[in-house]
PDB file of C-alpha atoms in Angstrom:
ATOM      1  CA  UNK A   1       1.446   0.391 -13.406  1.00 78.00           C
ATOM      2  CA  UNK A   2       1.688   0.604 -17.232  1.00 83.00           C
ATOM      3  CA  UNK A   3       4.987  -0.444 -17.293  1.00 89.00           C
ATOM      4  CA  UNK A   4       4.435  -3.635 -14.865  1.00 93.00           C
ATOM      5  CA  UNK A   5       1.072  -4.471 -16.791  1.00 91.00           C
ATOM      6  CA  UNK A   6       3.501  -4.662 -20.139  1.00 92.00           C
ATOM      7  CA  UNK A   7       5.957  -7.018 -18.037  1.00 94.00           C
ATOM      8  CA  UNK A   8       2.942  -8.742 -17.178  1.00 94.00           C
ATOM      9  CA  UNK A   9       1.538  -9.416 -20.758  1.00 93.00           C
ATOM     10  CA  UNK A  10       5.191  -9.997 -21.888  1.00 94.00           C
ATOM     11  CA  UNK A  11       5.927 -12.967 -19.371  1.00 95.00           C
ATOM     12  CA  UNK A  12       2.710 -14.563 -20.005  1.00 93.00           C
ATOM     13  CA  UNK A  13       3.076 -14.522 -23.992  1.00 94.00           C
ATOM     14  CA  UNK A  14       6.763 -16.262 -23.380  1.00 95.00           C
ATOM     15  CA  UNK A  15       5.201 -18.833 -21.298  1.00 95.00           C
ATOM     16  CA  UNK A  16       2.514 -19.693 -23.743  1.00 93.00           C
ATOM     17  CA  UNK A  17       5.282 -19.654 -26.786  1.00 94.00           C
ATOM     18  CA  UNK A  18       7.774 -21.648 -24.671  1.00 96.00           C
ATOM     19  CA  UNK A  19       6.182 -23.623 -21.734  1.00 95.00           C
ATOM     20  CA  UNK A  20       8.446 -26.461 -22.213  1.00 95.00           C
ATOM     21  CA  UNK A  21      11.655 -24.170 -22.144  1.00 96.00           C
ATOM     22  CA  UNK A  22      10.385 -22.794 -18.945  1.00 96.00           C
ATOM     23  CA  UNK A  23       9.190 -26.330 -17.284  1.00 95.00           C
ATOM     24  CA  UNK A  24      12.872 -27.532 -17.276  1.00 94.00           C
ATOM     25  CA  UNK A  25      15.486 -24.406 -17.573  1.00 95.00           C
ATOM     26  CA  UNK A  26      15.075 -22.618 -14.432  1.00 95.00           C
ATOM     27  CA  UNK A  27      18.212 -20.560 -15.714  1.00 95.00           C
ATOM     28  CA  UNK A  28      15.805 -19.192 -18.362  1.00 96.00           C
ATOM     29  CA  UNK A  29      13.008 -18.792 -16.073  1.00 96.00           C
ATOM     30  CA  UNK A  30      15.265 -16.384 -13.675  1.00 95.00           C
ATOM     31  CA  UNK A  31      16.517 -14.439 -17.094  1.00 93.00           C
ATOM     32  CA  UNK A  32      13.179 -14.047 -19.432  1.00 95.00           C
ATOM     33  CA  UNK A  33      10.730 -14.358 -16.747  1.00 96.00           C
ATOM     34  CA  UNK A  34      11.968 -13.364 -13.207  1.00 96.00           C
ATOM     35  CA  UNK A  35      14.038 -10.211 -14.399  1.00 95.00           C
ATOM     36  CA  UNK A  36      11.581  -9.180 -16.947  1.00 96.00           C
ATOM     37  CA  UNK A  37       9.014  -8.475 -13.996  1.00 97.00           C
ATOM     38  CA  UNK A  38      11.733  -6.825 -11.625  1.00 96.00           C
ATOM     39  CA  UNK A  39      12.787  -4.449 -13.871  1.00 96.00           C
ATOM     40  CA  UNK A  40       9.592  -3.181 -14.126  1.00 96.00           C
ATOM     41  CA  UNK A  41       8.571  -3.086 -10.465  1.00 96.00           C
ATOM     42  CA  UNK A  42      11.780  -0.866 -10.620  1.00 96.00           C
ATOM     43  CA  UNK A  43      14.471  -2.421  -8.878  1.00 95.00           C
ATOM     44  CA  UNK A  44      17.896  -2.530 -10.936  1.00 93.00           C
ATOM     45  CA  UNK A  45      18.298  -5.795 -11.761  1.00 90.00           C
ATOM     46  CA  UNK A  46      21.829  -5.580 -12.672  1.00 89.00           C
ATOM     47  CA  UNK A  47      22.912  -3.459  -9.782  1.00 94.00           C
ATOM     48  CA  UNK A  48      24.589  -5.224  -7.126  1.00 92.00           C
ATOM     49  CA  UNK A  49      23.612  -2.356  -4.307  1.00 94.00           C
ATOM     50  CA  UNK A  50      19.808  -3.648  -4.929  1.00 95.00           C
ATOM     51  CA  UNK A  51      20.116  -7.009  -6.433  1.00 95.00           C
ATOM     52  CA  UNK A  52      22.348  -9.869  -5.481  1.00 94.00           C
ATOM     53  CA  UNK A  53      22.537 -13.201  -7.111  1.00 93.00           C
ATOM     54  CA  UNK A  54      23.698 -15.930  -5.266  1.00 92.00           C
ATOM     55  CA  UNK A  55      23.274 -14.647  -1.664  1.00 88.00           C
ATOM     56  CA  UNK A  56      25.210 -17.049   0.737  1.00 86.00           C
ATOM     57  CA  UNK A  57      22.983 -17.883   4.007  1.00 83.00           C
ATOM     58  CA  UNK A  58      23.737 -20.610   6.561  1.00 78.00           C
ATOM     59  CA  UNK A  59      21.489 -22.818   4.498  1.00 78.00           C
ATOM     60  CA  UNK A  60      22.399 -22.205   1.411  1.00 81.00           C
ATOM     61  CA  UNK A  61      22.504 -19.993  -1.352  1.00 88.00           C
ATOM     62  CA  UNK A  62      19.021 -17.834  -2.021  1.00 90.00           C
ATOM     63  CA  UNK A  63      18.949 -17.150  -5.726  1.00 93.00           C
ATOM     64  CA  UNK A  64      18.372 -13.240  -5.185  1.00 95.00           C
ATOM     65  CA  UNK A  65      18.836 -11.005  -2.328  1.00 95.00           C
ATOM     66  CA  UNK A  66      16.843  -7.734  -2.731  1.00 97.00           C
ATOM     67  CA  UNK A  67      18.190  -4.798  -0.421  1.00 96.00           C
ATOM     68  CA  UNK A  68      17.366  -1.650   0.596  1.00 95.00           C
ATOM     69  CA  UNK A  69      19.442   0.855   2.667  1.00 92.00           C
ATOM     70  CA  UNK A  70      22.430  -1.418   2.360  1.00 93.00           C
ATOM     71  CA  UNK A  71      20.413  -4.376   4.089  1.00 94.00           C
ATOM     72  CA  UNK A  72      18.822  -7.225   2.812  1.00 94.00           C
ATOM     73  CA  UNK A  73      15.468  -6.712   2.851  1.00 96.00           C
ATOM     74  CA  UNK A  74      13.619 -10.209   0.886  1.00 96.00           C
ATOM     75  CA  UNK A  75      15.429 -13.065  -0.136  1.00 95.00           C
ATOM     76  CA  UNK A  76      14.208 -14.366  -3.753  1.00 96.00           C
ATOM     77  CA  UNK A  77      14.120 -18.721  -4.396  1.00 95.00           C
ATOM     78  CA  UNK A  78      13.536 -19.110  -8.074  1.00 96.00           C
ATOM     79  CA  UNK A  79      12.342 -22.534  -9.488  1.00 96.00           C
ATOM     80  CA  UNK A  80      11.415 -23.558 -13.347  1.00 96.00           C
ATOM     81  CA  UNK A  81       7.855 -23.592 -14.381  1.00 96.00           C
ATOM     82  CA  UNK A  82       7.430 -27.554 -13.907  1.00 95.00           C
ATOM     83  CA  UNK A  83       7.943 -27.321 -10.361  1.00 94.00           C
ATOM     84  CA  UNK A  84       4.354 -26.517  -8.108  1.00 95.00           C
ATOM     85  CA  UNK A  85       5.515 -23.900  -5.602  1.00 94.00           C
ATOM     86  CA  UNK A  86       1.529 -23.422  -4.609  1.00 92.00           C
ATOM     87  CA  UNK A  87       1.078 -27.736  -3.927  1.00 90.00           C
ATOM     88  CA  UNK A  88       4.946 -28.171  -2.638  1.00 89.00           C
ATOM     89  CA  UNK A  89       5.722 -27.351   0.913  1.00 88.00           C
ATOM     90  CA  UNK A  90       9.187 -27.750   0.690  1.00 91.00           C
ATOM     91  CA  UNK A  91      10.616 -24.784  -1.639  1.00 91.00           C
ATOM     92  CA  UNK A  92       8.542 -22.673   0.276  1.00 92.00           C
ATOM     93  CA  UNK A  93      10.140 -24.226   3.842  1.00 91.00           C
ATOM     94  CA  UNK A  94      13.336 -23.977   2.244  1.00 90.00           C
ATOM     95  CA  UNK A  95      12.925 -19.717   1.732  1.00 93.00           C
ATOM     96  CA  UNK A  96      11.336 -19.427   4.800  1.00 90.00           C
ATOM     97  CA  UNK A  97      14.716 -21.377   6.121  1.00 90.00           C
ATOM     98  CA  UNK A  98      16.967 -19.251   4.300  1.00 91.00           C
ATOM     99  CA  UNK A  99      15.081 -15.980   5.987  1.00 90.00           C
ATOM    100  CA  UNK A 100      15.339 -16.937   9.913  1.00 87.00           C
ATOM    101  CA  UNK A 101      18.562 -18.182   9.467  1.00 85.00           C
ATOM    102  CA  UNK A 102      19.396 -14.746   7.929  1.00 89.00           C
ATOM    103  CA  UNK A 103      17.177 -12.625  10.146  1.00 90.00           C
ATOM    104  CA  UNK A 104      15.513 -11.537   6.842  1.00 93.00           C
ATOM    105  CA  UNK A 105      11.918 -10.576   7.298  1.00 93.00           C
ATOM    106  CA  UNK A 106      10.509 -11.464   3.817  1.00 95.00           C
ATOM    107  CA  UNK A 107      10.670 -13.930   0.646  1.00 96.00           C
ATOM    108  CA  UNK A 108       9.720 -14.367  -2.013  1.00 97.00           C
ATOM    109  CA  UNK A 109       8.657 -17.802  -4.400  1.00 96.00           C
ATOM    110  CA  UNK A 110       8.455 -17.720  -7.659  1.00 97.00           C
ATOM    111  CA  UNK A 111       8.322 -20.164 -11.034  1.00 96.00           C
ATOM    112  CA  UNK A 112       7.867 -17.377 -12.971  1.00 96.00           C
ATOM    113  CA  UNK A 113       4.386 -17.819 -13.586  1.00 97.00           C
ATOM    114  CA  UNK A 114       3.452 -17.539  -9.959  1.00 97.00           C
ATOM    115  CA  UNK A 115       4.499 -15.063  -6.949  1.00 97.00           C
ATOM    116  CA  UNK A 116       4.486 -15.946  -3.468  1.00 97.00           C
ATOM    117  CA  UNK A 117       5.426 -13.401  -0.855  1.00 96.00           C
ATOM    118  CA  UNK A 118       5.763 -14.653   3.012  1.00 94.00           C
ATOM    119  CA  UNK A 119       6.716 -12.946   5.984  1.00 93.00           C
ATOM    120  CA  UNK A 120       9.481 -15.401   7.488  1.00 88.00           C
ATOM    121  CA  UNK A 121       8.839 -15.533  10.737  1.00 85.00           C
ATOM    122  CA  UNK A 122       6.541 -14.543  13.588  1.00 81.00           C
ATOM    123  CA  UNK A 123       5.516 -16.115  16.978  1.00 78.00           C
ATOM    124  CA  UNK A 124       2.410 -18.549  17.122  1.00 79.00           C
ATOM    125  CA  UNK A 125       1.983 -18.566  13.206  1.00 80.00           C
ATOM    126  CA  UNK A 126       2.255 -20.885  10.601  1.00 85.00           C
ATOM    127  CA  UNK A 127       4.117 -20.332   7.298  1.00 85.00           C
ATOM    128  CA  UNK A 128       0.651 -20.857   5.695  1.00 86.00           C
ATOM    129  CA  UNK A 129      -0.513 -17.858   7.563  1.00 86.00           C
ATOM    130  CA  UNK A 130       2.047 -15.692   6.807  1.00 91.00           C
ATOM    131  CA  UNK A 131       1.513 -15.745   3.010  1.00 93.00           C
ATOM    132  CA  UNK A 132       1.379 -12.606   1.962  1.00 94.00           C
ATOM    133  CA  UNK A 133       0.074 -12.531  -1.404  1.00 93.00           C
ATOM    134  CA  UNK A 134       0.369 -14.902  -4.304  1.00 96.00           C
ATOM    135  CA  UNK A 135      -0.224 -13.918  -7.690  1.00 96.00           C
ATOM    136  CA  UNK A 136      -0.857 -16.415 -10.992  1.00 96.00           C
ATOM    137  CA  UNK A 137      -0.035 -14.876 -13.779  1.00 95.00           C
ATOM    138  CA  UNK A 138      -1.209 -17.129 -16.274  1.00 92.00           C
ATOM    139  CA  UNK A 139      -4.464 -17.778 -14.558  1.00 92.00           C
ATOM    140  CA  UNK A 140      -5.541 -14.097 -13.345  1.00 91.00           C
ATOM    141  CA  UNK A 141      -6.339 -11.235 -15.406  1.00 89.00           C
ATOM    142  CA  UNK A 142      -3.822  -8.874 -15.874  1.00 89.00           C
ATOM    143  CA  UNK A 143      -4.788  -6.142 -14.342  1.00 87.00           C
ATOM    144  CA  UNK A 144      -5.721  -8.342 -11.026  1.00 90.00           C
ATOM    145  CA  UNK A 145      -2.261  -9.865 -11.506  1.00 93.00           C
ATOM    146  CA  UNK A 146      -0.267  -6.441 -11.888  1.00 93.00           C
ATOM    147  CA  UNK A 147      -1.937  -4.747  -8.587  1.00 94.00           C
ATOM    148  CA  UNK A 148      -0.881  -7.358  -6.297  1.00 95.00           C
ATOM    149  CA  UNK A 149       2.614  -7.611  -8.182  1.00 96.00           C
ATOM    150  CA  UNK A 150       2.795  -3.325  -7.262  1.00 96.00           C
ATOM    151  CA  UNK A 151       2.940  -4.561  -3.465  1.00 96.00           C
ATOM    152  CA  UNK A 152       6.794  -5.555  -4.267  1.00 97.00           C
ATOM    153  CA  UNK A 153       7.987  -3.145  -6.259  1.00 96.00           C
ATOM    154  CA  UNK A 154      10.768  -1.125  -4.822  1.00 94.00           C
ATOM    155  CA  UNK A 155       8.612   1.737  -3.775  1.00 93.00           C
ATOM    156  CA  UNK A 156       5.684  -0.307  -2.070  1.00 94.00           C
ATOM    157  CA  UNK A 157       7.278  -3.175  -0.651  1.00 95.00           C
ATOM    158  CA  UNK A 158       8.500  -1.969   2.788  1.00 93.00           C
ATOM    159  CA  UNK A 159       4.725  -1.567   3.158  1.00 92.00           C
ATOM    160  CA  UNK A 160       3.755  -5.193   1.744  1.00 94.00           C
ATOM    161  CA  UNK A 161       2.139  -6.255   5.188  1.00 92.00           C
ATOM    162  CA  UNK A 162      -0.181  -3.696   4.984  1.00 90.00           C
ATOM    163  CA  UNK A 163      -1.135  -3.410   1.522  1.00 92.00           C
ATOM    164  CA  UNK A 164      -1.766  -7.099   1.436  1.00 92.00           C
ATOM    165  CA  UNK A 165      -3.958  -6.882   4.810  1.00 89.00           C
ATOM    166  CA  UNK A 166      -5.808  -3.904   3.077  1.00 89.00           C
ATOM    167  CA  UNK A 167      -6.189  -6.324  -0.156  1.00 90.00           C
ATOM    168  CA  UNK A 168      -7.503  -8.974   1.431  1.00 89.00           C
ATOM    169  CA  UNK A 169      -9.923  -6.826   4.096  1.00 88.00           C
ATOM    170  CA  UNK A 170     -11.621  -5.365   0.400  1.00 87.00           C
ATOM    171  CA  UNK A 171     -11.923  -8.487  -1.009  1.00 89.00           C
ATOM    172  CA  UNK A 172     -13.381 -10.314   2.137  1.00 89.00           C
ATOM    173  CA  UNK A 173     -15.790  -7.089   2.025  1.00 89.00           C
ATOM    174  CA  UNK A 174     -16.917  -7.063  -1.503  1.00 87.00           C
ATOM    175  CA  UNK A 175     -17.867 -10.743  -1.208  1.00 90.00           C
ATOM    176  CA  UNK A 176     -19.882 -10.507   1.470  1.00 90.00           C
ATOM    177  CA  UNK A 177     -21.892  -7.153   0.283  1.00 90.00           C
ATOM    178  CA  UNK A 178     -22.141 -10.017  -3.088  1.00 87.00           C
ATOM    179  CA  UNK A 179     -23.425 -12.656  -0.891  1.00 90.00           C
ATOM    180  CA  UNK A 180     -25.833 -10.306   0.662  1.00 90.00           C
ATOM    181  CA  UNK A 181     -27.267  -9.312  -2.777  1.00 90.00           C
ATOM    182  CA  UNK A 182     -25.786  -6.461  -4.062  1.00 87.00           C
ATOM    183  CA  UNK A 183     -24.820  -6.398  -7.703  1.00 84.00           C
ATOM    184  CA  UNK A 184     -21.153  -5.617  -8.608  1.00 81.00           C
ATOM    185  CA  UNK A 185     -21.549  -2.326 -10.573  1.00 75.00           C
ATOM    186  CA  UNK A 186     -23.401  -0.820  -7.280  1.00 77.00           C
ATOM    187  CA  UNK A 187     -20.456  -1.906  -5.032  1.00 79.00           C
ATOM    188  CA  UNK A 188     -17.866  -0.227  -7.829  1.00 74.00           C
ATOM    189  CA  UNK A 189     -19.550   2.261  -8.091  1.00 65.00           C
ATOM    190  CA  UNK A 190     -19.793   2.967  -3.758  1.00 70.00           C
ATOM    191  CA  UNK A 191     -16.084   2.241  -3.712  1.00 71.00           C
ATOM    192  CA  UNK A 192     -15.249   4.866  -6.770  1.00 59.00           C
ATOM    193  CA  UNK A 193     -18.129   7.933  -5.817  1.00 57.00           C
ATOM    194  CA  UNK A 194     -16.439  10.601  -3.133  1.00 50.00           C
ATOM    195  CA  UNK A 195     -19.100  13.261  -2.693  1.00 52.00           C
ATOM    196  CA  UNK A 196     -18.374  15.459   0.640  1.00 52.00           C
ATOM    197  CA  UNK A 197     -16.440  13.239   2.589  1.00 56.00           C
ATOM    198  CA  UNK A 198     -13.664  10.541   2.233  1.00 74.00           C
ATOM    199  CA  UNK A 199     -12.453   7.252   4.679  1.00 79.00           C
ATOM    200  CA  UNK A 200      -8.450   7.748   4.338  1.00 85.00           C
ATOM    201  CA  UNK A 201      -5.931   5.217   6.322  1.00 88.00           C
ATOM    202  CA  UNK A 202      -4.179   6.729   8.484  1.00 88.00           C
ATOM    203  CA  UNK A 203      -0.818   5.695   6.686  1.00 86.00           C
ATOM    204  CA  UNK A 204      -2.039   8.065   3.714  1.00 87.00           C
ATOM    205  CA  UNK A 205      -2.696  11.225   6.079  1.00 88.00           C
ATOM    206  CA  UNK A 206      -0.363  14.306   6.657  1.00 88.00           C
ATOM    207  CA  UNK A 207      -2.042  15.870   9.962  1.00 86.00           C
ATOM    208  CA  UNK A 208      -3.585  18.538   8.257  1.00 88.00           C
ATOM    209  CA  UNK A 209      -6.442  17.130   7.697  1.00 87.00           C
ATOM    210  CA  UNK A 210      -9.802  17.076   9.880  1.00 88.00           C
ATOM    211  CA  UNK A 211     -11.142  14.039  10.808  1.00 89.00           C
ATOM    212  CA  UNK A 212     -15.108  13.528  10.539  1.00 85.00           C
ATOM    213  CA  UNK A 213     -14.977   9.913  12.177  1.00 85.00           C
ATOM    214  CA  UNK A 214     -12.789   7.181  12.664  1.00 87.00           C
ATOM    215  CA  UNK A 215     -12.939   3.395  12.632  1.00 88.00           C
ATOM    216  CA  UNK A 216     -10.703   0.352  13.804  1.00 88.00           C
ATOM    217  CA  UNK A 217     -10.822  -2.786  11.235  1.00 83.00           C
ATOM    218  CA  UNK A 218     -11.458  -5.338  14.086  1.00 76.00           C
ATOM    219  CA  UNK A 219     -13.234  -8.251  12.596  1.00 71.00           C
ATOM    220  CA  UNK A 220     -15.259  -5.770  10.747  1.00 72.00           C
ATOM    221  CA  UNK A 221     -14.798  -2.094  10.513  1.00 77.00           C
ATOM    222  CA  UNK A 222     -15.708  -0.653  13.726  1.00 81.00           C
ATOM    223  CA  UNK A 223     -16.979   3.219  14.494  1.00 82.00           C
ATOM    224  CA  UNK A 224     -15.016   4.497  17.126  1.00 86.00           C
ATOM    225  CA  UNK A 225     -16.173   8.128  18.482  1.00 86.00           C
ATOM    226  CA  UNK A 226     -14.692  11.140  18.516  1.00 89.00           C
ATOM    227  CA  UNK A 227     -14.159  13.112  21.208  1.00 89.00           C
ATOM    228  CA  UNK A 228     -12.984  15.851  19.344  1.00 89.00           C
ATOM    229  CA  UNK A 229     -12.967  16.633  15.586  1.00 90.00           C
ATOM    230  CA  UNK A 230      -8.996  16.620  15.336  1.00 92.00           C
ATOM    231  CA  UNK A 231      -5.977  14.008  15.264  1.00 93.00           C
ATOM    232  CA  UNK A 232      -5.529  14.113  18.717  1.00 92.00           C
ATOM    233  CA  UNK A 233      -9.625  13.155  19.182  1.00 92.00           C
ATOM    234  CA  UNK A 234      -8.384  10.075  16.792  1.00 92.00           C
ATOM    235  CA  UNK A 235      -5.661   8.930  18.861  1.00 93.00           C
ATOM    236  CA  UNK A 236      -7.771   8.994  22.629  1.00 92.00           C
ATOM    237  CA  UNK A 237     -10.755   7.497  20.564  1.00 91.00           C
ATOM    238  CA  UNK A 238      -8.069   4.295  19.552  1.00 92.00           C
ATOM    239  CA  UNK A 239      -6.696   4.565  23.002  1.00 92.00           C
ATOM    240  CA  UNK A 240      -9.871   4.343  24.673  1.00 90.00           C
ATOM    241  CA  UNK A 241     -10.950   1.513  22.062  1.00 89.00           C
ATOM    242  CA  UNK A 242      -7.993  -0.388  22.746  1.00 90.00           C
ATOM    243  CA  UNK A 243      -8.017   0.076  26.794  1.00 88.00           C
ATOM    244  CA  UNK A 244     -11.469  -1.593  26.983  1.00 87.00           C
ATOM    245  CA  UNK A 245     -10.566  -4.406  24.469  1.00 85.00           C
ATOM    246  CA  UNK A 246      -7.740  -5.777  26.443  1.00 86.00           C
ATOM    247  CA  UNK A 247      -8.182  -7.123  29.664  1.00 82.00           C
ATOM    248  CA  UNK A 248      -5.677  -6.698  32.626  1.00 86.00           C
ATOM    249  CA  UNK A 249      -2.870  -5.090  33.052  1.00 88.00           C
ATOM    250  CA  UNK A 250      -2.181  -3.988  29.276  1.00 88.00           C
ATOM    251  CA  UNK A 251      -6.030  -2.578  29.508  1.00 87.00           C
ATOM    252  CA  UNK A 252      -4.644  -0.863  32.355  1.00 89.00           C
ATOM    253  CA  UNK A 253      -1.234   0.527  31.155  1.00 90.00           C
ATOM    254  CA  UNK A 254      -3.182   1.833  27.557  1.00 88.00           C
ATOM    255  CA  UNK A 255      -5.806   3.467  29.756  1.00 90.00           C
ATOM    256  CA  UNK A 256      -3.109   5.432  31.399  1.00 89.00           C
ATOM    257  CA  UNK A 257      -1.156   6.405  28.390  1.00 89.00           C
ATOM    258  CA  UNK A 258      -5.326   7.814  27.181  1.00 90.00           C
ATOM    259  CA  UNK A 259      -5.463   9.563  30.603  1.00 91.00           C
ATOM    260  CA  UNK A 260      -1.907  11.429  30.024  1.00 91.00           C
ATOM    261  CA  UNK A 261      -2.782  12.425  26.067  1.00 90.00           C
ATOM    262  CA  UNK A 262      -6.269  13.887  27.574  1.00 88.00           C
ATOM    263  CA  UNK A 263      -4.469  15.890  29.934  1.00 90.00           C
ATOM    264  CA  UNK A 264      -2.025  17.582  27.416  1.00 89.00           C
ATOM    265  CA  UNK A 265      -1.974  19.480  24.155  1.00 88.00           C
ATOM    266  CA  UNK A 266      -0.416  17.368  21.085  1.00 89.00           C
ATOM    267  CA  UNK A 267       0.290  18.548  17.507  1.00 91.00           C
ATOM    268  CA  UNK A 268      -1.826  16.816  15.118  1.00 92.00           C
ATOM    269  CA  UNK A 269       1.471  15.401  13.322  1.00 92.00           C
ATOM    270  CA  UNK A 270       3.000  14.009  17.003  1.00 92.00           C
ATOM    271  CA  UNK A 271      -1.101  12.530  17.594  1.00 91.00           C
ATOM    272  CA  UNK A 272      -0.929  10.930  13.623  1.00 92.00           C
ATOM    273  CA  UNK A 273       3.015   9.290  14.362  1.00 92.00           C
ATOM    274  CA  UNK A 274       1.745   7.720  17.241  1.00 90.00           C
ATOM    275  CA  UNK A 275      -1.212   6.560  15.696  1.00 92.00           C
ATOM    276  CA  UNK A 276       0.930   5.210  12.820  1.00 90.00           C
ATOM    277  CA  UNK A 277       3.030   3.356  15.710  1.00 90.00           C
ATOM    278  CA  UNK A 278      -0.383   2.063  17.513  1.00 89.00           C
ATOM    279  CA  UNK A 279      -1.101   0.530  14.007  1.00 87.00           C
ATOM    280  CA  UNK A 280       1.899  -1.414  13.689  1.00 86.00           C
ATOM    281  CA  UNK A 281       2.459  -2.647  17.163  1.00 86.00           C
ATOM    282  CA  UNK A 282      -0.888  -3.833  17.515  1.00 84.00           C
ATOM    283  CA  UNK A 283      -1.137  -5.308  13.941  1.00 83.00           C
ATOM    284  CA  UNK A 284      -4.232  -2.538  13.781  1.00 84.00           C
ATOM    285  CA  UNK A 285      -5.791  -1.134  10.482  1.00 88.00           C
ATOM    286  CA  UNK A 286      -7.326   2.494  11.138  1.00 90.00           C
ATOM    287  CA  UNK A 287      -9.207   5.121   8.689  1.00 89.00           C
ATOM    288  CA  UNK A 288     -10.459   8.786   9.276  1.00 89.00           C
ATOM    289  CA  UNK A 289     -13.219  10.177   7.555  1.00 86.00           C
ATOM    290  CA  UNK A 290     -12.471  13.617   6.724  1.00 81.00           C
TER     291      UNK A 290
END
């Protein structure tokens, strides 16, 4: 984070020095700006296996290609500072475009001065829905600014759906604890104190651990109980959540697969994969107290 906090600092110094440069030269915007803060969420910017200028897709050419494992994994659209990527539908329509066309999953908008991340495409949604995160540098803090920048740097951002959906679940949280009269420094200091126990997603666990509770984020974190203290308990108490949420046959064909896990023995590692695949088919977000 030090490193991205610098890049941070850095860009926004350049665009108070040399606003005007920036407003009309998007060439300089992709070289001082753009690059600046890629290099230091630590993809090789001048590597051709990570980064690609000039990626040709049916609509057009997308400025940057980012890939991972030999694929493309988020197509880049760089404009110059004068353009408003946040009050303009179009260059964000024009990414998205670029994406489906592609069968790329991700983009990402930027004028240098502010990051927008969208997830291309997904059935009954709008693009505005989809935004994943957008970041202002010159009108955030920082630190606010570098944290949600870490959610695309080439170690986190295979995992920017959830880290976003976490972001945005704390800060719905800590407003409405604000709302309901509790002072700041109480909340910090509730979030930051770990005395006995811990609430750990699931995505952070390695099956050794021993769960005290669990809970399902479903409009509001929701208590779900154990019937046993281990990962398997965890997985029949999502199960059994999950089988009397949906109605019908789904309800039905979950309640089954919770009937088959009761009935046999399961590693705690086999109980936590499945639990990690539970999370992302069903767009769930689930923590163990341990």
């Amino acid at each position: 984070m030090e490193a991205l906090m610098k890049a941070v600092l850095s860009v926004k110094g350049k665009i108070s020095s040399h606003r005007k440069l920036y407003e009309k030269n998007e060439e300089a915007v992709k070289q001082h700006l753009i690059g600046e803060i890629f290099l230091a969420l630590g993809w090789d910017w001048n590597n051709p296996e990570e980064v690609r200028p000039e990626e040709r897709t049916e609509d057009g050419r997308a400025d940057y290609a980012l890939i991972l494992n030999g694929s493309v994994f988020a197509y880049v659209e760089a404009k110059n500072l004068g353009v408003n990527i946040v009050k303009r539908d179009e260059p964000l329509r024009q990414l998205a475009r670029y994406c489906f066309n592609s069968g790329v999953k991700y983009g990402i908008l930027t004028n240098g001065a502010v990051w927008i991340a969208v997830k291309a495409f997904e059935e009954g949604s709008s693009l505005k829905d989809r935004i994943l995160l957008v970041v202002n540098l010159v009108e955030e803090s920082p630190d606010r600014a570098a944290l949600k920048l870490s959610f695309l740097s080439k170690s986190r951002i295979t995992d920017i759906e959830r880290l976003s959906s976490l972001l945005k679940a704390l800060e719905l949280s800590f407003s409405g604890l604000r709302r309901e009269g509790y002072s700041e420094d109480v909340l910090i200091s509730y979030l930051t104190s770990r005395k006995g126990s811990s609430t750990v997603p699931v995505f952070e666990l390695t099956g050794s651990e021993t769960p005290r509770a669990a809970y399902v984020y479903d409009n509001g974190w929701k208590l779900v109980p154990l019937p046993e203290q281990s990962m398997r308990g965890v997985l029949l108490a999502v199960l059994l959540y999950l089988a009397k949420r949906y109605p019908g046959r789904k309800g039905e064909e979950v309640m089954k697969a919770y009937e088959q896990v009761k009935r046999i023995p399961l590693a705690p590692q086999t109980a936590l994969e499945a639990l990690k695949r539970l999370e992302e088919e069903e767009k769930l977000r689930i923590s163990v107290e341990i």
